[in-house]
Coordinates of C-alpha atoms and ligand atoms in Angstrom, one line a residue:
Chain M
M1 CA -28.7 38.8 -24.6
N2 CA -25.3 40.5 -23.7
T3 CA -26.7 42.4 -20.7
Q4 CA -25.2 39.8 -18.6
A5 CA -21.5 39.9 -17.4
P6 CA -19.1 38.0 -19.7
V7 CA -18.4 34.5 -18.2
L8 CA -14.8 34.6 -19.5
Q9 CA -12.7 37.8 -20.5
L10 CA -9.3 37.3 -22.0
K11 CA -7.1 40.2 -22.3
D12 CA -3.9 40.9 -24.2
I13 CA -3.0 37.0 -24.0
R14 CA 0.2 36.1 -25.1
K15 CA 2.1 32.7 -25.1
N16 CA 5.5 31.7 -26.3
F17 CA 7.1 28.6 -26.3
D18 CA 10.8 29.8 -25.9
A19 CA 11.3 31.5 -29.4
V20 CA 7.9 30.5 -30.9
V21 CA 5.2 33.0 -30.4
A22 CA 2.2 30.7 -30.3
I23 CA -0.5 33.4 -29.4
E24 CA -0.3 37.1 -29.1
N25 CA -2.5 40.2 -28.4
F26 CA -5.5 37.9 -28.0
S27 CA -8.5 39.4 -26.4
L28 CA -12.1 37.9 -26.2
D29 CA -15.1 38.1 -24.0
I30 CA -17.6 35.2 -23.9
Y31 CA -21.2 35.5 -22.4
P32 CA -23.4 33.0 -21.1
G33 CA -25.3 30.9 -23.5
E34 CA -23.2 32.1 -26.3
I35 CA -21.3 30.1 -28.9
V36 CA -18.0 31.5 -30.0
A37 CA -16.1 29.7 -33.0
L38 CA -12.2 29.9 -33.1
V39 CA -11.0 29.3 -36.5
G40 CA -7.6 29.3 -38.2
D41 CA -5.2 27.2 -40.2
N42 CA -3.2 24.4 -38.6
G43 CA -0.7 25.8 -36.2
A44 CA -2.5 29.0 -35.9
G45 CA -2.6 28.7 -32.0
K46 CA -6.1 27.5 -31.5
S47 CA -5.4 24.6 -29.2
T48 CA -2.8 26.6 -27.5
L49 CA -5.4 29.1 -26.6
I50 CA -7.7 26.6 -25.3
K51 CA -5.1 25.1 -23.1
I52 CA -4.4 28.6 -21.8
V53 CA -8.0 29.0 -20.8
S54 CA -8.3 25.6 -19.2
G55 CA -5.1 26.1 -17.2
V56 CA -2.7 23.6 -19.0
Y57 CA -0.3 26.5 -19.8
G58 CA 0.0 29.6 -18.0
P59 CA -0.1 32.7 -20.3
S60 CA 3.2 34.5 -20.8
S61 CA 1.3 37.6 -20.2
G62 CA -2.1 39.0 -20.3
T63 CA -5.2 38.4 -17.8
I64 CA -8.0 35.8 -17.5
T65 CA -11.1 37.0 -15.8
I66 CA -13.9 34.5 -15.0
E67 CA -17.3 36.1 -13.9
G68 CA -15.6 39.4 -13.0
E69 CA -12.9 37.8 -11.1
T70 CA -9.3 37.8 -12.3
V71 CA -7.7 34.3 -11.9
A72 CA -4.2 33.2 -12.1
M73 CA -5.0 29.9 -13.6
S74 CA -1.9 27.8 -13.2
S75 CA -3.6 24.3 -13.1
A76 CA -6.3 22.4 -14.8
T77 CA -7.8 21.8 -11.3
M78 CA -8.4 25.6 -11.1
A79 CA -10.1 26.0 -14.1
R80 CA -12.6 23.0 -13.3
S81 CA -13.3 24.7 -10.0
H82 CA -14.3 27.6 -11.8
G83 CA -16.9 25.5 -13.7
I84 CA -14.9 25.3 -17.0
E85 CA -14.6 22.0 -18.8
V86 CA -12.6 21.0 -22.0
V87 CA -12.8 18.6 -24.6
Y88 CA -9.2 18.4 -25.7
Q89 CA -8.2 17.6 -29.3
D90 CA -5.9 14.7 -28.1
L91 CA -8.7 13.1 -26.0
A92 CA -7.9 13.1 -22.3
L93 CA -9.2 9.6 -21.6
A94 CA -7.8 6.9 -19.6
D95 CA -7.9 4.0 -22.1
Q96 CA -7.8 0.9 -20.2
Q97 CA -10.3 2.2 -17.6
A98 CA -14.1 1.7 -17.7
V99 CA -16.4 4.4 -19.4
Y100 CA -17.9 5.3 -16.0
M101 CA -14.5 5.8 -14.3
N102 CA -13.5 8.1 -17.1
M103 CA -16.8 10.1 -16.6
F104 CA -15.7 10.6 -13.2
L105 CA -11.9 10.7 -13.6
G106 CA -10.5 12.8 -10.8
R107 CA -14.0 13.3 -9.3
E108 CA -14.7 9.7 -8.2
L109 CA -17.8 9.5 -6.0
T110 CA -17.5 7.7 -2.8
N111 CA -19.9 6.4 -0.1
G112 CA -19.9 7.0 3.6
I113 CA -16.8 5.1 4.4
G114 CA -14.8 6.5 1.6
L115 CA -15.0 3.5 -0.8
L116 CA -15.8 4.2 -4.4
D117 CA -19.6 4.4 -5.1
R118 CA -19.4 2.4 -8.4
K119 CA -23.2 1.9 -8.5
T120 CA -24.0 5.5 -8.5
M121 CA -21.1 6.3 -11.0
I122 CA -22.5 3.6 -13.4
S123 CA -26.2 4.6 -13.0
E124 CA -25.3 8.4 -13.6
T125 CA -23.1 7.5 -16.6
E126 CA -25.9 5.3 -18.0
K127 CA -28.4 8.3 -17.5
L128 CA -26.1 10.8 -19.1
V129 CA -25.0 8.8 -22.3
K130 CA -28.6 7.8 -22.9
E131 CA -29.7 11.5 -22.5
L132 CA -27.0 12.5 -24.9
D133 CA -27.5 9.5 -27.3
V134 CA -24.0 8.5 -27.0
R135 CA -24.0 4.9 -28.1
I136 CA -21.7 2.8 -26.2
P137 CA -22.1 -1.0 -25.3
S138 CA -22.3 -0.1 -21.7
A139 CA -20.9 2.0 -19.0
H140 CA -18.6 -0.9 -18.2
A141 CA -17.0 -0.9 -21.4
T142 CA -13.1 -0.2 -21.5
I143 CA -12.4 3.0 -23.7
R144 CA -9.9 1.0 -25.7
D145 CA -12.7 -1.1 -27.1
L146 CA -14.6 1.9 -28.2
S147 CA -14.6 3.7 -31.7
G148 CA -13.2 7.2 -32.2
G149 CA -16.6 8.6 -32.3
Q150 CA -17.8 6.8 -29.1
R151 CA -14.9 8.1 -27.3
Q152 CA -15.4 11.7 -28.5
G153 CA -19.0 11.0 -27.1
V154 CA -17.7 10.1 -23.7
A155 CA -15.5 13.1 -23.7
I156 CA -18.3 15.4 -24.8
A157 CA -20.7 13.7 -22.2
R158 CA -18.2 14.2 -19.5
A159 CA -17.7 17.8 -20.2
T160 CA -21.4 18.6 -20.2
R161 CA -21.9 16.6 -16.9
W162 CA -19.5 18.9 -15.0
A163 CA -19.6 22.2 -16.9
K164 CA -21.2 25.0 -15.1
K165 CA -20.2 28.2 -17.0
L166 CA -18.1 27.4 -20.1
I167 CA -17.2 24.4 -22.4
L168 CA -14.2 24.6 -24.5
L169 CA -14.4 22.1 -27.6
D170 CA -11.4 21.5 -29.6
E171 CA -12.4 20.1 -32.9
P172 CA -15.0 17.9 -31.3
T173 CA -16.4 16.4 -34.7
A174 CA -13.1 16.0 -36.5
A175 CA -13.4 12.1 -36.1
L176 CA -17.1 11.7 -36.4
G177 CA -19.5 10.5 -38.9
V178 CA -22.3 12.5 -40.3
A179 CA -25.0 11.4 -37.7
E180 CA -22.5 11.7 -34.9
T181 CA -21.6 15.2 -36.1
A182 CA -25.2 16.3 -36.1
K183 CA -25.7 14.8 -32.8
V184 CA -22.7 16.7 -31.2
E185 CA -24.0 20.0 -32.9
E186 CA -27.3 19.4 -31.2
I187 CA -25.6 18.9 -27.8
V188 CA -23.7 22.1 -28.2
Q189 CA -26.7 24.1 -29.3
S190 CA -28.6 22.6 -26.3
L191 CA -26.0 24.2 -23.7
K192 CA -27.2 27.6 -24.9
S193 CA -30.5 26.8 -22.9
R194 CA -28.4 26.0 -19.9
N195 CA -26.7 29.4 -20.3
I196 CA -23.3 27.8 -20.5
G197 CA -20.8 29.6 -22.7
V198 CA -19.2 27.7 -25.5
L199 CA -15.8 28.2 -27.3
I200 CA -15.8 25.8 -30.3
I201 CA -12.6 25.1 -32.5
S202 CA -13.6 23.8 -35.8
H203 CA -12.1 23.6 -39.4
S204 CA -15.5 23.3 -40.9
L205 CA -16.9 26.7 -42.0
D206 CA -20.4 25.0 -42.6
Q207 CA -20.5 24.0 -38.9
V208 CA -19.3 27.2 -37.6
F209 CA -21.8 29.1 -39.4
K210 CA -24.5 26.6 -38.3
L211 CA -23.5 26.9 -34.7
S212 CA -21.7 30.0 -33.6
D213 CA -22.9 33.5 -32.5
R214 CA -19.8 34.9 -33.2
I215 CA -16.5 34.0 -35.2
C216 CA -12.9 34.8 -33.9
V217 CA -10.1 34.2 -36.5
L218 CA -6.6 33.4 -35.7
R219 CA -3.5 33.5 -38.2
R220 CA -0.2 32.4 -36.9
G221 CA -0.9 33.3 -33.5
K222 CA -2.4 36.8 -34.2
Q223 CA -5.9 37.6 -33.6
I224 CA -7.1 38.8 -37.0
G225 CA -10.6 39.9 -35.9
I226 CA -14.0 38.8 -34.3
R227 CA -17.3 39.1 -36.5
K228 CA -20.9 38.4 -35.6
T229 CA -22.0 35.2 -37.5
S230 CA -25.0 37.1 -38.9
E231 CA -23.1 39.9 -40.1
T232 CA -20.3 38.1 -42.2
N233 CA -20.0 35.4 -45.0
K234 CA -17.7 32.5 -45.6
N235 CA -15.8 34.6 -48.1
E236 CA -14.7 37.2 -45.6
I237 CA -13.8 34.5 -42.9
V238 CA -11.7 32.4 -45.6
S239 CA -9.8 35.6 -46.6
M240 CA -9.2 36.6 -42.7
I241 CA -8.0 32.9 -42.3
T242 CA -5.7 32.7 -45.2
G243 CA -4.7 36.4 -45.5
V244 CA -5.6 36.3 -49.2
N245 CA -8.4 38.1 -50.8
Chain A
M1 CA -35.1 -2.7 -36.0
S2 CA -31.3 -2.3 -36.2
S3 CA -31.2 -0.7 -32.8
A4 CA -33.1 -3.8 -31.3
T5 CA -30.5 -6.0 -32.7
S6 CA -27.7 -4.1 -31.5
N7 CA -29.3 -3.9 -28.0
A8 CA -29.4 -7.7 -27.9
A9 CA -25.9 -7.9 -29.0
N10 CA -24.3 -5.3 -26.8
P11 CA -24.7 -6.8 -23.3
A12 CA -23.3 -10.0 -24.8
M13 CA -20.4 -8.1 -26.3
S14 CA -19.7 -6.3 -23.2
M15 CA -19.7 -9.4 -21.2
I16 CA -17.1 -10.9 -23.5
S17 CA -14.8 -7.8 -23.3
R18 CA -15.2 -8.1 -19.6
I19 CA -14.2 -11.7 -19.2
N20 CA -10.8 -11.2 -20.4
I21 CA -8.7 -14.3 -20.8
Q22 CA -5.6 -12.8 -19.4
Q23 CA -7.3 -12.5 -16.0
Y24 CA -7.6 -16.2 -15.8
V25 CA -4.0 -17.2 -17.1
V26 CA -2.7 -17.0 -13.5
Y27 CA -5.4 -19.3 -12.1
V28 CA -5.0 -21.6 -15.0
G29 CA -1.4 -21.7 -14.5
F30 CA -1.5 -22.0 -10.7
L31 CA -3.9 -25.0 -11.2
A32 CA -1.8 -26.6 -14.0
I33 CA 1.4 -26.2 -12.0
F34 CA -0.2 -27.6 -8.8
L35 CA -1.6 -30.7 -10.6
F36 CA 1.6 -31.2 -12.2
F37 CA 3.7 -31.3 -9.0
A38 CA 0.9 -33.2 -7.1
I39 CA 1.2 -35.9 -9.8
V40 CA 5.0 -36.0 -10.3
L41 CA 5.8 -35.5 -6.8
K42 CA 3.2 -37.4 -5.0
D43 CA 5.8 -39.7 -3.4
S44 CA 8.2 -36.7 -2.5
G45 CA 6.0 -35.0 0.2
F46 CA 4.6 -32.2 -2.0
L47 CA 1.0 -32.6 -1.0
T48 CA 1.8 -32.8 2.6
V49 CA -0.1 -30.2 4.7
R50 CA 3.4 -29.4 6.2
N51 CA 5.0 -28.8 2.7
L52 CA 1.9 -26.6 1.4
S53 CA 1.8 -24.4 4.5
N54 CA 5.6 -24.2 4.2
I55 CA 5.1 -22.7 0.8
V56 CA 2.8 -20.1 1.9
L57 CA 5.0 -19.1 4.9
Q58 CA 8.0 -18.9 2.7
T59 CA 6.1 -16.5 0.1
A60 CA 4.9 -14.1 2.8
P61 CA 7.7 -11.5 2.2
I62 CA 7.4 -12.1 -1.8
T63 CA 3.5 -11.4 -1.5
I64 CA 4.1 -8.5 0.6
M65 CA 6.6 -7.0 -1.9
A66 CA 4.2 -7.9 -4.8
I67 CA 1.4 -5.9 -3.2
G68 CA 3.7 -2.7 -3.3
M69 CA 4.9 -3.6 -6.8
V70 CA 1.2 -3.7 -8.2
F71 CA 0.7 -0.1 -7.0
V72 CA 3.9 0.9 -8.6
L73 CA 3.6 -1.0 -12.1
S74 CA -0.1 0.3 -12.1
A75 CA 1.0 3.8 -11.7
G76 CA 3.4 3.4 -14.9
E77 CA 6.5 3.3 -12.8
I78 CA 8.7 0.3 -11.6
D79 CA 10.6 -0.2 -8.2
L80 CA 13.9 -2.3 -8.7
S81 CA 15.3 -1.2 -5.3
I82 CA 13.3 -3.6 -3.3
G83 CA 15.9 -6.0 -3.9
S84 CA 18.1 -4.3 -1.5
T85 CA 15.5 -2.3 0.6
V86 CA 14.7 -5.7 2.2
A87 CA 18.3 -6.1 3.7
V88 CA 18.8 -2.5 4.7
A89 CA 15.5 -2.8 6.4
A90 CA 16.2 -6.3 8.3
L91 CA 19.6 -5.0 9.4
S92 CA 18.5 -1.5 10.5
A93 CA 15.7 -3.3 12.5
A94 CA 18.2 -5.8 13.8
V95 CA 20.9 -3.5 15.0
T96 CA 18.4 -1.0 16.5
M97 CA 16.5 -3.8 18.2
N98 CA 19.6 -5.2 19.9
A99 CA 20.3 -1.7 21.3
Y100 CA 16.9 -0.1 21.9
G101 CA 14.4 -2.6 21.9
M102 CA 11.5 -4.3 19.6
I103 CA 9.7 -1.2 19.0
A104 CA 12.5 0.9 17.9
G105 CA 13.7 -2.0 15.8
I106 CA 10.3 -2.3 14.0
A107 CA 10.3 1.5 13.5
A108 CA 14.1 1.3 12.1
G109 CA 13.1 -1.2 9.7
I110 CA 10.0 0.1 8.4
G111 CA 11.5 3.7 8.4
A112 CA 14.3 2.4 6.2
G113 CA 12.1 1.2 3.6
V114 CA 9.9 4.4 3.7
A115 CA 13.3 6.5 3.4
I116 CA 14.4 4.8 0.5
G117 CA 10.7 4.9 -1.1
L118 CA 11.1 8.8 -0.6
V119 CA 14.3 8.9 -2.1
N120 CA 12.9 7.1 -5.2
G121 CA 9.6 8.8 -5.2
L122 CA 11.0 12.4 -5.0
L123 CA 13.5 11.8 -7.8
V124 CA 10.8 10.2 -9.9
A125 CA 7.9 12.6 -9.2
Y126 CA 9.5 15.9 -8.9
V127 CA 13.0 15.5 -10.7
R128 CA 11.0 13.4 -13.3
L129 CA 13.9 11.0 -13.7
P130 CA 12.6 7.6 -15.1
S131 CA 11.8 5.4 -12.2
F132 CA 13.5 2.4 -13.9
L133 CA 17.0 4.3 -13.7
V134 CA 16.4 5.8 -10.4
T135 CA 15.5 2.4 -8.8
L136 CA 18.3 0.6 -10.7
A137 CA 20.7 3.1 -9.2
T138 CA 19.3 3.0 -5.6
L139 CA 19.2 -0.8 -6.0
G140 CA 23.0 -0.8 -6.3
L141 CA 23.6 1.9 -3.9
F142 CA 21.5 0.2 -1.0
A143 CA 23.0 -3.0 -1.8
G144 CA 26.3 -1.4 -0.9
V145 CA 24.8 0.3 2.1
A146 CA 23.6 -3.2 3.3
R147 CA 27.1 -4.6 2.9
S148 CA 28.8 -1.7 4.7
L149 CA 26.2 -1.4 7.4
T150 CA 27.5 -4.4 9.3
N151 CA 30.7 -5.2 7.4
L152 CA 29.1 -8.3 5.9
R153 CA 28.3 -9.6 9.2
S154 CA 25.1 -11.5 10.0
I155 CA 23.2 -9.8 12.9
P156 CA 21.3 -12.2 15.2
V157 CA 17.6 -11.4 16.0
T158 CA 17.0 -12.5 19.5
D159 CA 14.0 -10.7 20.8
S160 CA 11.5 -13.6 21.1
M161 CA 8.4 -11.2 21.1
F162 CA 9.8 -9.7 17.7
T163 CA 10.5 -13.4 16.1
G164 CA 7.0 -14.5 17.3
F165 CA 5.4 -11.4 15.8
F166 CA 7.2 -11.4 12.5
G167 CA 8.2 -15.1 12.3
S168 CA 7.4 -18.3 14.0
G169 CA 4.5 -17.1 16.2
S170 CA 1.1 -17.8 15.7
L171 CA -2.6 -16.4 16.6
L172 CA -5.6 -18.5 17.0
G173 CA -3.5 -21.3 15.5
I174 CA -2.7 -19.5 12.4
P175 CA 1.0 -18.6 11.9
S176 CA 1.8 -15.0 12.0
L177 CA 3.3 -15.0 8.5
I178 CA -0.1 -16.0 7.2
W179 CA -1.9 -13.2 9.3
W180 CA 0.5 -10.6 7.7
T181 CA -0.2 -11.9 4.3
V182 CA -3.9 -12.0 4.8
I183 CA -3.9 -8.4 6.4
A184 CA -1.7 -7.0 3.7
I185 CA -3.7 -8.6 0.8
V186 CA -7.0 -7.5 2.1
A187 CA -5.9 -4.0 2.8
G188 CA -4.0 -3.7 -0.4
H189 CA -6.9 -5.0 -2.5
L190 CA -9.4 -2.6 -0.6
I191 CA -7.0 0.3 -1.3
F192 CA -6.3 -0.4 -4.8
R193 CA -9.8 -1.4 -6.0
E194 CA -12.2 0.6 -3.8
T195 CA -10.7 3.9 -3.0
R196 CA -10.2 7.1 -5.2
F197 CA -6.4 6.6 -4.5
G198 CA -6.5 3.4 -6.1
A199 CA -8.3 4.9 -9.1
H200 CA -5.9 7.5 -9.3
V201 CA -3.0 5.2 -9.4
L202 CA -4.6 3.5 -12.3
A203 CA -5.4 6.7 -14.2
T204 CA -1.9 7.9 -13.7
G205 CA -0.4 4.9 -15.2
D206 CA -3.0 4.7 -17.9
N207 CA -2.6 8.3 -19.1
A208 CA -0.6 10.7 -17.1
R209 CA -1.7 13.7 -18.9
A210 CA -5.4 12.9 -18.8
A211 CA -5.1 12.1 -15.1
S212 CA -3.5 15.6 -14.7
V213 CA -6.0 17.7 -16.6
S214 CA -8.6 15.7 -14.7
G215 CA -7.1 17.2 -11.5
I216 CA -5.3 14.0 -10.2
P217 CA -2.1 15.1 -8.4
V218 CA 0.0 12.8 -10.6
P219 CA 3.5 13.6 -8.9
R220 CA 2.0 12.9 -5.5
I221 CA 0.6 9.6 -6.8
R222 CA 3.9 8.7 -8.1
L223 CA 5.6 9.7 -4.8
A224 CA 3.1 7.6 -2.8
V225 CA 3.2 4.4 -4.8
L226 CA 7.1 4.3 -4.3
V227 CA 6.9 5.1 -0.7
I228 CA 4.3 2.3 -0.2
S229 CA 6.6 -0.2 -2.3
G230 CA 9.5 0.9 0.0
A231 CA 7.5 0.4 3.2
L232 CA 6.2 -3.0 2.2
A233 CA 9.8 -4.0 1.2
G234 CA 10.8 -2.8 4.9
L235 CA 8.0 -4.9 6.2
A236 CA 9.3 -8.0 4.2
G237 CA 12.6 -7.4 5.7
L238 CA 11.1 -7.6 9.1
L239 CA 9.4 -11.0 8.1
Y240 CA 12.7 -12.2 7.0
A241 CA 14.5 -11.3 10.2
G242 CA 11.7 -12.7 12.1
R243 CA 11.7 -16.0 10.5
L244 CA 15.4 -16.5 10.1
Q245 CA 16.1 -14.9 13.4
A246 CA 19.0 -13.2 11.9
A247 CA 19.5 -10.3 9.4
K248 CA 22.0 -10.4 6.7
Y249 CA 23.0 -8.2 3.6
T250 CA 22.0 -11.2 1.3
L251 CA 18.3 -11.0 2.4
G252 CA 16.0 -10.3 -0.5
E253 CA 18.8 -10.3 -3.1
T254 CA 17.1 -12.7 -5.5
D255 CA 13.5 -11.6 -4.7
L256 CA 13.2 -8.8 -7.2
M257 CA 12.9 -10.9 -10.3
T258 CA 10.5 -13.2 -8.4
V259 CA 8.4 -10.3 -7.4
I260 CA 8.0 -8.7 -10.8
A261 CA 7.2 -12.3 -12.3
A262 CA 4.5 -12.9 -9.6
V263 CA 2.8 -9.5 -10.3
I264 CA 3.2 -9.7 -14.0
V265 CA 1.7 -13.3 -14.1
G266 CA -1.1 -12.1 -11.9
G267 CA -2.4 -9.6 -14.6
T268 CA -0.7 -6.5 -13.7
L269 CA 0.5 -4.7 -16.8
L270 CA 4.2 -3.6 -16.9
N271 CA 3.4 -0.2 -18.5
G272 CA 0.6 0.9 -16.1
G273 CA -3.1 1.4 -16.1
K274 CA -4.1 -2.1 -15.0
G275 CA -3.2 -4.3 -12.0
S276 CA -4.6 -6.9 -9.6
I277 CA -3.6 -7.5 -5.9
I278 CA -5.4 -10.8 -5.9
G279 CA -3.7 -11.8 -9.1
A280 CA -0.2 -11.0 -7.6
L281 CA -1.2 -13.2 -4.5
V282 CA -1.9 -16.1 -6.6
G283 CA 1.1 -15.3 -9.0
S284 CA 3.3 -15.1 -5.6
L285 CA 2.0 -18.4 -4.5
M286 CA 2.6 -19.9 -7.9
M287 CA 6.2 -18.8 -7.9
G288 CA 6.5 -20.2 -4.4
M289 CA 5.1 -23.4 -5.4
L290 CA 7.3 -23.7 -8.5
N291 CA 10.5 -23.0 -6.3
N292 CA 9.4 -25.8 -3.9
G293 CA 8.4 -28.3 -6.6
L294 CA 11.6 -27.8 -8.6
I295 CA 13.6 -28.2 -5.5
L296 CA 11.7 -31.3 -4.5
M297 CA 12.2 -32.6 -8.2
G298 CA 15.7 -32.3 -7.6
L299 CA 16.7 -29.7 -10.0
S300 CA 19.9 -28.0 -9.7
V301 CA 20.0 -24.3 -8.7
S302 CA 21.1 -23.5 -12.2
D303 CA 18.1 -25.5 -13.8
Q304 CA 15.7 -23.8 -11.3
M305 CA 16.8 -20.4 -12.4
I306 CA 16.4 -21.4 -16.1
V307 CA 12.8 -22.6 -15.8
R308 CA 11.7 -19.6 -13.6
G309 CA 13.1 -17.4 -16.3
L310 CA 11.3 -19.1 -19.1
I311 CA 7.9 -18.8 -16.9
I312 CA 8.7 -15.2 -16.5
L313 CA 9.3 -14.7 -20.1
A314 CA 5.9 -16.3 -21.1
A315 CA 4.4 -14.1 -18.3
V316 CA 5.7 -11.1 -20.0
A317 CA 4.8 -12.2 -23.5
V318 CA 1.1 -12.9 -22.4
S319 CA 1.0 -9.4 -20.5
L320 CA 2.3 -7.4 -23.7
R321 CA -0.1 -9.3 -25.9
E322 CA -2.9 -8.0 -23.9
K323 CA -1.6 -4.6 -24.1
L324 CA -1.3 -4.6 -28.0
R325 CA -4.6 -6.4 -28.5
Ligands
ATP401 N1 4.1 22.6 -26.1 C1 4.5 23.2 -27.1 N2 5.8 23.4 -27.3 C2 6.3 24.2 -28.4 N3 5.6 24.7 -29.3 C3 4.3 24.3 -29.0 C4 3.5 23.6 -28.1 N4 2.3 23.4 -28.3 C5 2.2 24.2 -29.6 N5 3.2 24.7 -30.1 C6 3.4 25.5 -31.2 O1 2.5 26.6 -31.2 C7 1.9 26.7 -32.5 C8 0.4 26.6 -32.3 O2 0.0 25.3 -32.1 P1 -1.6 24.9 -31.9 O3 -1.5 23.4 -31.5 O4 -2.2 25.8 -30.9 O5 -2.2 25.1 -33.3 P2 -3.6 24.8 -33.8 O6 -4.2 26.1 -34.1 O7 -4.4 24.0 -32.7 O8 -3.5 23.8 -35.0 P3 -4.4 22.5 -35.5 O9 -5.5 23.0 -36.3 O10 -3.4 21.9 -36.3 O11 -4.8 21.8 -34.4 C9 2.4 25.7 -33.3 O12 3.4 26.4 -34.2 C10 3.1 24.8 -32.4 O13 4.1 24.3 -33.1
MG402 MG1 -5.3 22.1 -32.4

């Protein structure tokens, strides 16, 4: 499976916020169609790492390589132009806009004379939420009127709509019920067949073991290790997360 | 079974959430005030064609500025400086026109508005100062500039082509001020509702972070809305100069509150993410009608101010209630 070149290579990534070192010495390769789980306690630096990959923060040092090309990602636009989509922990949705406008946020479709093509955006949105079984009242619904799970569904649907190479998911099921969680897990697994790489952050080890091919552990900004999911167990991962054995 | 029920309920639910009462407040309010004056003032000439068309003509500059304010508020910013931009633009236009002719005068007026908008916009978008403070400061600053520009003197505007074009003239039997209003409303509505730029303005005001990670150039949007507002305030200055055939530092001085009130009553949220150009037009006409009616009723200037203040208070209350819903 790993005969292909990695979609994403991170090398010696370091990020500090003034005196706080959020991430250091972080290296990881993600291959097409592979699901890598990123685990660690609160404040370990997981979200920071995702934001570095997505271009929200520039790394203080280290290199990011996408499909063999070293990129200097200084903006989220750049990440997206490389086919990378993110579902942020603090959802990046515009609350007072309709679902379909959020689905196309920053990438609105226009017709021949430059006016918004609402019709196509709405029908594409309806098709997509149906495919992914995201239960929202309609594509016209305002985000503010949706439940937490429905919002999460919209954010994930948006990411899968646009991702070409890699999806970064920051605790995608933290706010979800049992059925919705299963649904999201199903969607994540379906990305494999589209050969899209996935980096998923989760505090649920059950979920991590169910979904991932490899597990990467962070503790206080340090990369403790990477394990093949098939060659490790929960006890080992827990002791890596906590530093206690 | 349960999914069938929810399917039936959902379209109805979404209909209800789309018909939002607040959107209609302005129309209901407009009608109520209109009917009130029509009845109370039926012997004072309120309902005459002359009076009603006067209301529309007089509100033209307010409507034009309100369009700019919809963009600014929707983007999550505010522009208080329009209150003095009007006078600076009108005076610049008048002085330039008297020396170099009409075209130069128009360019100077709009240019002054754009320049003030640029100053505001650059400070807000790139220095990241809050627009409330920046435009409060430039409001004062340019009020001073307007006063010193001509030493408090009023400058006559005699170019008849200009006064026709921006003031008393008409085309196809329709007064030029109405043309300006219609053109600005149609263009403003199209840009606001039907273009990507409009969508980006709303997204920026709604959730700047989300907009930014979605690739929307948030600083450029903030700059753009303030420049638009400045340019439209400049145009409002030209309309005043054209109609009054003179420019003075007092022009537009009391318009700021009226503009904000018109826009808020019209369903635009103070904290961004939602706005309506058509609502602003109706809000603006409502404010004009209110002014006109209160004068015809013989209220003193101070009483007029109190009544208008109360209406604005009510409008803001409705606006915030919607936001917290
Ligand atoms: N913008 C920022 N400025 C300063 N410090 C930050 C910033 N963002 C994160 N940090 C710090 O970096 C560290 C890592 O934070 P991060 O959000 O990456 O943790 P996390 O692993 O995602 O935790 P959680 O599981 O709670 O989401 C924390 O100590 C946090 O306080
Ligand atoms: Mg986090």
